[in-house]
CSV table of C-alpha atoms and ligand atoms in Angstrom, one decimal:
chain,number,residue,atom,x,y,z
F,9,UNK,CA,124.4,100.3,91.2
F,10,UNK,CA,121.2,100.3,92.5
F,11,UNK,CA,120.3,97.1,94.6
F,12,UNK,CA,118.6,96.1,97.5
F,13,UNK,CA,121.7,95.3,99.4
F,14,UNK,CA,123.2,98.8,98.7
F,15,UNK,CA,119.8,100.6,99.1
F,16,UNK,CA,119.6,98.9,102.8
F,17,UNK,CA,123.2,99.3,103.6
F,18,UNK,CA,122.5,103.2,103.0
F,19,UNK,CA,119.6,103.2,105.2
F,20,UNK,CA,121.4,101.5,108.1
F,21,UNK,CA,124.2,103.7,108.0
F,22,UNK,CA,122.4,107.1,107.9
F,23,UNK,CA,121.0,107.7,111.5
F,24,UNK,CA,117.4,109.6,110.3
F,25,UNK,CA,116.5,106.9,108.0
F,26,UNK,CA,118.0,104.0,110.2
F,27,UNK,CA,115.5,105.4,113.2
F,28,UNK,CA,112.3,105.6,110.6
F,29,UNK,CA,113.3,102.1,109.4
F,30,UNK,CA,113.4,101.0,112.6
F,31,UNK,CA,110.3,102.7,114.5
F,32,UNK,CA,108.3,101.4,111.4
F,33,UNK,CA,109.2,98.3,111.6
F,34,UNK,CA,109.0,98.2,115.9
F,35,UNK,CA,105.5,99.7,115.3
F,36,UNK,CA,104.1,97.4,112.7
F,37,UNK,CA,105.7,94.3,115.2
F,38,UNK,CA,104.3,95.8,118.4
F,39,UNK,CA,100.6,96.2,116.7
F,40,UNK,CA,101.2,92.4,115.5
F,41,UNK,CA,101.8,91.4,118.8
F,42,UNK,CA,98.9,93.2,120.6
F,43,UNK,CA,96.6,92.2,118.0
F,44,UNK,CA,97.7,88.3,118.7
F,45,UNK,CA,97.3,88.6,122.4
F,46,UNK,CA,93.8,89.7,121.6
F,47,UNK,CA,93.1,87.1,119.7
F,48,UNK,CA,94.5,85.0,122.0
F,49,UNK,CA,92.2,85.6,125.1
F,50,UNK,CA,88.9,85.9,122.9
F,51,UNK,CA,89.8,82.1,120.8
F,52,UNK,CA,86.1,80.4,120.7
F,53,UNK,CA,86.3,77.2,123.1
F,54,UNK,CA,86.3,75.3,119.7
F,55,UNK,CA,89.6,76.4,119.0
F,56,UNK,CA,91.2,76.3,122.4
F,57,UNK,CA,94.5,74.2,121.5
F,58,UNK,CA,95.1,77.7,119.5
F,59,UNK,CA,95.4,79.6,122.5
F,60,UNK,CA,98.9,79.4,123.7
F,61,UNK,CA,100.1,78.8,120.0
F,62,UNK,CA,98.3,82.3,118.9
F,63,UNK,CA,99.4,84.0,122.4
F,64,UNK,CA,102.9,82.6,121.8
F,65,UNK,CA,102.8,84.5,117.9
F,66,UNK,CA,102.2,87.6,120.2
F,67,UNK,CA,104.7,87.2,122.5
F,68,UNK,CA,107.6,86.6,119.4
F,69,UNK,CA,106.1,89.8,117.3
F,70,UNK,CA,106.1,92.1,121.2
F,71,UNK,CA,109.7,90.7,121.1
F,72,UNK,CA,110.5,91.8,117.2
F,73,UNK,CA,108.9,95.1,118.6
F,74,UNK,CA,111.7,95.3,121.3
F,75,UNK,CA,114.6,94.3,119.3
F,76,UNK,CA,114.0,97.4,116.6
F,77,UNK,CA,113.6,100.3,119.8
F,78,UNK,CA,117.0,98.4,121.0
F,79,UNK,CA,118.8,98.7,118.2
F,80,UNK,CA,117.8,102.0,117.7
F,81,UNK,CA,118.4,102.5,122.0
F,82,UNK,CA,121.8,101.2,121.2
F,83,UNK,CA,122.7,104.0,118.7
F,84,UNK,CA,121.3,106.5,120.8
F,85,UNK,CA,118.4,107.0,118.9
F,86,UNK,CA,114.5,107.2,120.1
F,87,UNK,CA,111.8,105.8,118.0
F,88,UNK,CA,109.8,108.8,115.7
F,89,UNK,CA,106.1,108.8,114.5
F,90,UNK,CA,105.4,107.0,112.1
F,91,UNK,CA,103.5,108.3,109.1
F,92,UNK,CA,100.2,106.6,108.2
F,93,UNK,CA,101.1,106.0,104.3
F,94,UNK,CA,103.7,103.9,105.8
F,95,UNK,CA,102.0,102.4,108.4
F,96,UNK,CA,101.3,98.8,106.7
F,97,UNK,CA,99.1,97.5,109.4
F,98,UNK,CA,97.2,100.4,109.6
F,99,UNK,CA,96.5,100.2,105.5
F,100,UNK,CA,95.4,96.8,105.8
F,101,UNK,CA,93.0,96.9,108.9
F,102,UNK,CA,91.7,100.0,106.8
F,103,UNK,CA,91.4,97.7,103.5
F,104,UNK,CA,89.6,95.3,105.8
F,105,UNK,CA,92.2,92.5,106.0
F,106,UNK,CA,92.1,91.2,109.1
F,107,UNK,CA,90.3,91.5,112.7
F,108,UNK,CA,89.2,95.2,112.9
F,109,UNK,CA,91.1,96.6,116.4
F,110,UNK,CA,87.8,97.8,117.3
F,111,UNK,CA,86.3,94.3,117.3
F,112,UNK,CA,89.4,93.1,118.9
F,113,UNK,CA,89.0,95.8,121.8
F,114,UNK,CA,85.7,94.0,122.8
F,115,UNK,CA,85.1,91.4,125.3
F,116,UNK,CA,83.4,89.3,122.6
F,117,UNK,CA,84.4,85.3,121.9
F,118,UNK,CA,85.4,85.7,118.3
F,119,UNK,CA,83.8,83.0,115.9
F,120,UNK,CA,85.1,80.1,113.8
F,121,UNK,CA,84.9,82.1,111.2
F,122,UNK,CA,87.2,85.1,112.8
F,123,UNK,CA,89.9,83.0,113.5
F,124,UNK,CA,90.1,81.9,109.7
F,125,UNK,CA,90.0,85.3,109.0
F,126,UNK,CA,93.2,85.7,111.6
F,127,UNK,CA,95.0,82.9,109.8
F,128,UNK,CA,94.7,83.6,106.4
F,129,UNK,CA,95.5,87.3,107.4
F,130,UNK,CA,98.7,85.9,109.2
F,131,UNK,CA,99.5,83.9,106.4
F,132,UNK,CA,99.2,86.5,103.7
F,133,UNK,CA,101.4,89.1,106.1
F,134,UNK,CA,103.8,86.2,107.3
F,135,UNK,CA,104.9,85.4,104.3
F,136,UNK,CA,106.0,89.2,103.5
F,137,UNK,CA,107.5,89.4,106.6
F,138,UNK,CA,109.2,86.3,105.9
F,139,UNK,CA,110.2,87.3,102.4
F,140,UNK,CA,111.9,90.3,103.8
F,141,UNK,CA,113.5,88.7,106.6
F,142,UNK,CA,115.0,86.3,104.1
F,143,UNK,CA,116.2,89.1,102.1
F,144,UNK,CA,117.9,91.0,105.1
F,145,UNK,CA,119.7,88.1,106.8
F,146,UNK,CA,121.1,87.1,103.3
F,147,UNK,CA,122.8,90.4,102.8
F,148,UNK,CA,123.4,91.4,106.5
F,149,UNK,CA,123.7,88.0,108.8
F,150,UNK,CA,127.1,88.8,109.1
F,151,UNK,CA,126.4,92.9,109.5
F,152,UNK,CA,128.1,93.7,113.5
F,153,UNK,CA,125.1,96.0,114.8
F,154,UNK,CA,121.5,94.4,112.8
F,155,UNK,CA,123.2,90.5,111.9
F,156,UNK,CA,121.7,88.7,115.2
F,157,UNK,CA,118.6,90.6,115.2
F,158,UNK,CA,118.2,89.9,111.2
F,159,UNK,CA,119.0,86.1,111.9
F,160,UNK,CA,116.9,85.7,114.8
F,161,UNK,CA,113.8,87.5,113.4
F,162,UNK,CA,114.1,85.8,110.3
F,163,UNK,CA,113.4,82.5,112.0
F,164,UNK,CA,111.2,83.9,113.9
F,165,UNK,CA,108.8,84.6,110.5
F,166,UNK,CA,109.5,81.6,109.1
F,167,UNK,CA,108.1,80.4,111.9
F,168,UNK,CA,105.2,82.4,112.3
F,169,UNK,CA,104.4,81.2,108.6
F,170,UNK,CA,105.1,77.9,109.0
F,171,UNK,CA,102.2,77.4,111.6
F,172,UNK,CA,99.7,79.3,110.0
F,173,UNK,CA,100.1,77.2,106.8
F,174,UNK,CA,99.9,73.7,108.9
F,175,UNK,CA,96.9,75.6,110.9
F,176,UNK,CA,94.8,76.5,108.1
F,177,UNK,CA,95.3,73.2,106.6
F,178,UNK,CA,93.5,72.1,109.4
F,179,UNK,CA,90.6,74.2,109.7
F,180,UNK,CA,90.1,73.4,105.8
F,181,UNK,CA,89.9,69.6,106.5
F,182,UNK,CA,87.3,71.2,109.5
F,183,UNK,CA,85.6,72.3,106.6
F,184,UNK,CA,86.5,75.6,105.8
F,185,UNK,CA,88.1,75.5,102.8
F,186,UNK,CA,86.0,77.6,100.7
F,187,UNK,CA,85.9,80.2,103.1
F,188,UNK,CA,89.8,80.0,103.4
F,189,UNK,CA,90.1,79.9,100.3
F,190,UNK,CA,87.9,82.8,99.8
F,191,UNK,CA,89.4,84.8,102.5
F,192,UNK,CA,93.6,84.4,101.2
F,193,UNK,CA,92.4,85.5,97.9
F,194,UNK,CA,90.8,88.9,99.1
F,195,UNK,CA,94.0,89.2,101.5
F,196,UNK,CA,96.8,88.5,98.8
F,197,UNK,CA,94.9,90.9,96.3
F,198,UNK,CA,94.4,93.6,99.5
F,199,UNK,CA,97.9,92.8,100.7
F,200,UNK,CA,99.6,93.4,97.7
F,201,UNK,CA,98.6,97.2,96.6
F,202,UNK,CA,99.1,98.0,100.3
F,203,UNK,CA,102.5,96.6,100.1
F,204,UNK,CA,102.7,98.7,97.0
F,205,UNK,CA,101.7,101.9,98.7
F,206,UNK,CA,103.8,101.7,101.4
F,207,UNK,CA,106.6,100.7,99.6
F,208,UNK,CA,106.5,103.8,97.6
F,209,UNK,CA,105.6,106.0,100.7
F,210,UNK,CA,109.0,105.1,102.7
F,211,UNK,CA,111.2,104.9,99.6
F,212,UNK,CA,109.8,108.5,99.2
F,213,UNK,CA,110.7,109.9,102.7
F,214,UNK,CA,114.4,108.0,102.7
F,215,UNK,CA,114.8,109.5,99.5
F,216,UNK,CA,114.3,113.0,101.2
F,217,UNK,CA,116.4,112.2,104.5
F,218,UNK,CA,119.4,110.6,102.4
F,219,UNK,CA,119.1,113.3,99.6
F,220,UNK,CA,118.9,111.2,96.4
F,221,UNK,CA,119.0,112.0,93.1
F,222,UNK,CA,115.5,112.2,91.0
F,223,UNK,CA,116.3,109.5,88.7
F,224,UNK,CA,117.3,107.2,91.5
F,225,UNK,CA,114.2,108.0,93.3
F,226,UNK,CA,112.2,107.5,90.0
F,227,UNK,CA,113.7,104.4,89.1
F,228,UNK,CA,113.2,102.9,92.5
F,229,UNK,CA,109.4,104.1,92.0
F,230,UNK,CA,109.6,102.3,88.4
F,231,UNK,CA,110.9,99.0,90.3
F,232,UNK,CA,108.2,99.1,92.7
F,233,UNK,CA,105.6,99.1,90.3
F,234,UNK,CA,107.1,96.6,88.5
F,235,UNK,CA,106.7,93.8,91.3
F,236,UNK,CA,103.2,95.1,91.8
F,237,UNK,CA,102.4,94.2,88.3
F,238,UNK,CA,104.2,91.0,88.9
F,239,UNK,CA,102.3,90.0,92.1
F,240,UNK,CA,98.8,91.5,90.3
F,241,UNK,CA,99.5,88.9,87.1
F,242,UNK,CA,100.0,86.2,89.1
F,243,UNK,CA,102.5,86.3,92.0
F,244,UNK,CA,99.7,87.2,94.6
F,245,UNK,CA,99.1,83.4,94.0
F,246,UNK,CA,102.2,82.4,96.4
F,247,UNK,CA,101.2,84.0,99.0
F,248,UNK,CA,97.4,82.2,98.9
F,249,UNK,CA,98.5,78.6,98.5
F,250,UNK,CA,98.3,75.9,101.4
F,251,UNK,CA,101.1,74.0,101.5
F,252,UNK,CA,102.1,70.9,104.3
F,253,UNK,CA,105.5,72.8,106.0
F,254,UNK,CA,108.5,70.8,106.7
F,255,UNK,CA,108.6,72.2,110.4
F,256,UNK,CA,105.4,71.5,112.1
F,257,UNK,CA,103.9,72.8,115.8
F,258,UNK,CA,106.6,76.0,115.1
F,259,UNK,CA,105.2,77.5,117.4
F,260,UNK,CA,104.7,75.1,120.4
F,261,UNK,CA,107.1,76.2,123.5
F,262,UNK,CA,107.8,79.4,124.6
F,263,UNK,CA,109.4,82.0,122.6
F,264,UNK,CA,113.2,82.1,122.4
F,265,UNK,CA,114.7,84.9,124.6
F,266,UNK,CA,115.7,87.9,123.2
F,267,UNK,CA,117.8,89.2,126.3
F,268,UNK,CA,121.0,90.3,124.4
F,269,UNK,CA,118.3,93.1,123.0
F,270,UNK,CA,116.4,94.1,125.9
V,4,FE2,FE1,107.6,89.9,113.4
V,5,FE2,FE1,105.5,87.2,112.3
C-alpha cells in the first residue's frame, strides 16, 4: 500500500535517501535560520520589539539545522549536496517570495514594508513546515532514532507559525492590511507550485536510490499533482488567512535546548 507513513518509513530506513532527506531538510533549516538573523539585526527601529522575537525564530530554525546533520552524524552519515530542484528555499527566493539574500547581505535598515513581506513569507512557509511536522510526529513520535527530534521540531513550527499569525495581525491593525493581504496571496499561489516542484524532484531521486517500480513512482507523481490542483482550487486559501492563535508571544524566551542532538 502506498501511504505517507510507509513511503517515509522507507526513506528512513535506507541510508542514501535517509542522508538526502536529511541534508535537505538541515539545508532548507540552516538558510531559515541565517535568513532570520539577518532580519533580525536590520529590523527598522519601528519594529524593535521584533528583534529578539525574529532573532529567536533564527536561533530555533539554526537548531532544526543541527538536529538533521546529528541524526545523520549519529548513523555515521555526512550531509550530501543538495540539488537545486529540491532546494525549496532556493525556488522561492527565485520566485520572489521573500527577502532576496542579496538584499539581506547589505547593511541596509529594511522597511515597514520588508518586514510584512518577512511575515507573510514566514507564515506561508511555517505553515508547510508545520503541516509536515504534524504529519511526521503522528506517524513517527514514537520512532527510537527521529521520534524526539520529530516531536520537538514539530512544536518548534507550530510555534514559529503561531507568532507570525498573532504578528501580522498586528501590523494589519498598523495598517497594513491590504498590503498583507496582498503579499500572502502572491506567497500561497508562489509557495504552492514550488512545493509542487520540489515535491516531485525528491520523490524522483528517492525513487532512483530506493529502486521503485515505475507505476509506484508514477502514481506518487499522480498524487502530487493532485494536492497541487487541490491547493490551486482553493486550498492555497489556508495558508493566507489571519487567524487570533490560541498560544500567543510563542516565541518570547529563549529557544529550548537541543543538547541531546548536538
Ligand atoms: Fe524549522
Ligand atoms: Fe519554522
Amino acid at each position: 500500500m502506498l501511504s505517507a507513513r510507509s513511503l517515509f518509513q522507507e526513506i528512513i530506513d535506507n541510508d542514501a535517501s535517509f542522508q538526502l532527506f536529511c541534508s535537505i531538510a538541515a539545508s532548507g533549516e540552516t538558510q531559515g535560520g541565517w535568513e532570520n538573523g539577518r532580519i533580525a539585526a536590520l529590523i527598522p527601529d519601528s519594529q524593535r520589539e521584533l528583534a529578539p522575537k525574529i532573532a529567536r525564530h533564527g536561533a530555533d530554525e539554526d537548531k532544526h539545522g543541527r538536529i538533521f546533520n546529528a541524526l545523520m552524524k549519529r548513523r555515521g552519515l555526512t550531509p550530501v549536496n543538495v540539488p537545486e530542484d529540491t532546494d525549496y528555499t532556493l525556488l522561492l527566493e527565485k520566485r520572489g517570495v521573500g527577502l532576496a539574500h542579496e538584499q539581506l547581505r547589505r547593511d541596509e535598515r529594511l522597511s515597514e514594508a520588508d518586514i510584512v513581506t518577512y511575515l507573510a513569507h514566514s507564515r506561508v512557509t511555517e505553515q508547510r513546515a508545520a503541516e509536515q511536522m504534524v504529519m511526521l510526529r503522528t506517524y513517527f513520535a514514537d520512532h527510537p532514532v527521529i521520534g524526539k527530534a520529530v516531536t520537538m521540531i514539530s512544536n518548534d513550527e507550530d510555534n514559529h507559525l503561531a507568532y507570525c499569525h498573532e504578528e501580522l495581525l498586528r501590523l494589519a491593525r498598523e495598517g497594513h492590511a491590504r498590503l498583507i493581504q496582498r503579499t500572502l496571496h502572491d506567497c500561497a499561489l508562489a509557495e504552492i507550485r514550488v512545493y509542487r516542484d520540489v515535491s516531485l524532484a525528491v520523490m524522483a531521486r528517492m525513487g532512483r536510490i530506493l529502486n521503485w517500480p515505475k507505476p509506484k513512482s508514477a502514481a506518487l507523481a499522480v498524487g502530487i499533482h493532485a494536492i497541487y490542483a487541490y491547493e490551486r482550487l482553493g486550498g492555497w486559501r489556508r495558508m493566507a488567512s489571519l487567524k487570533m492563535p490560541a498560544r500567543r508571544n510563542a516565541l518570547s524566551g529563549p529557544p529550548t535546548s537541543a543538547a541531546e542532538f548536538a
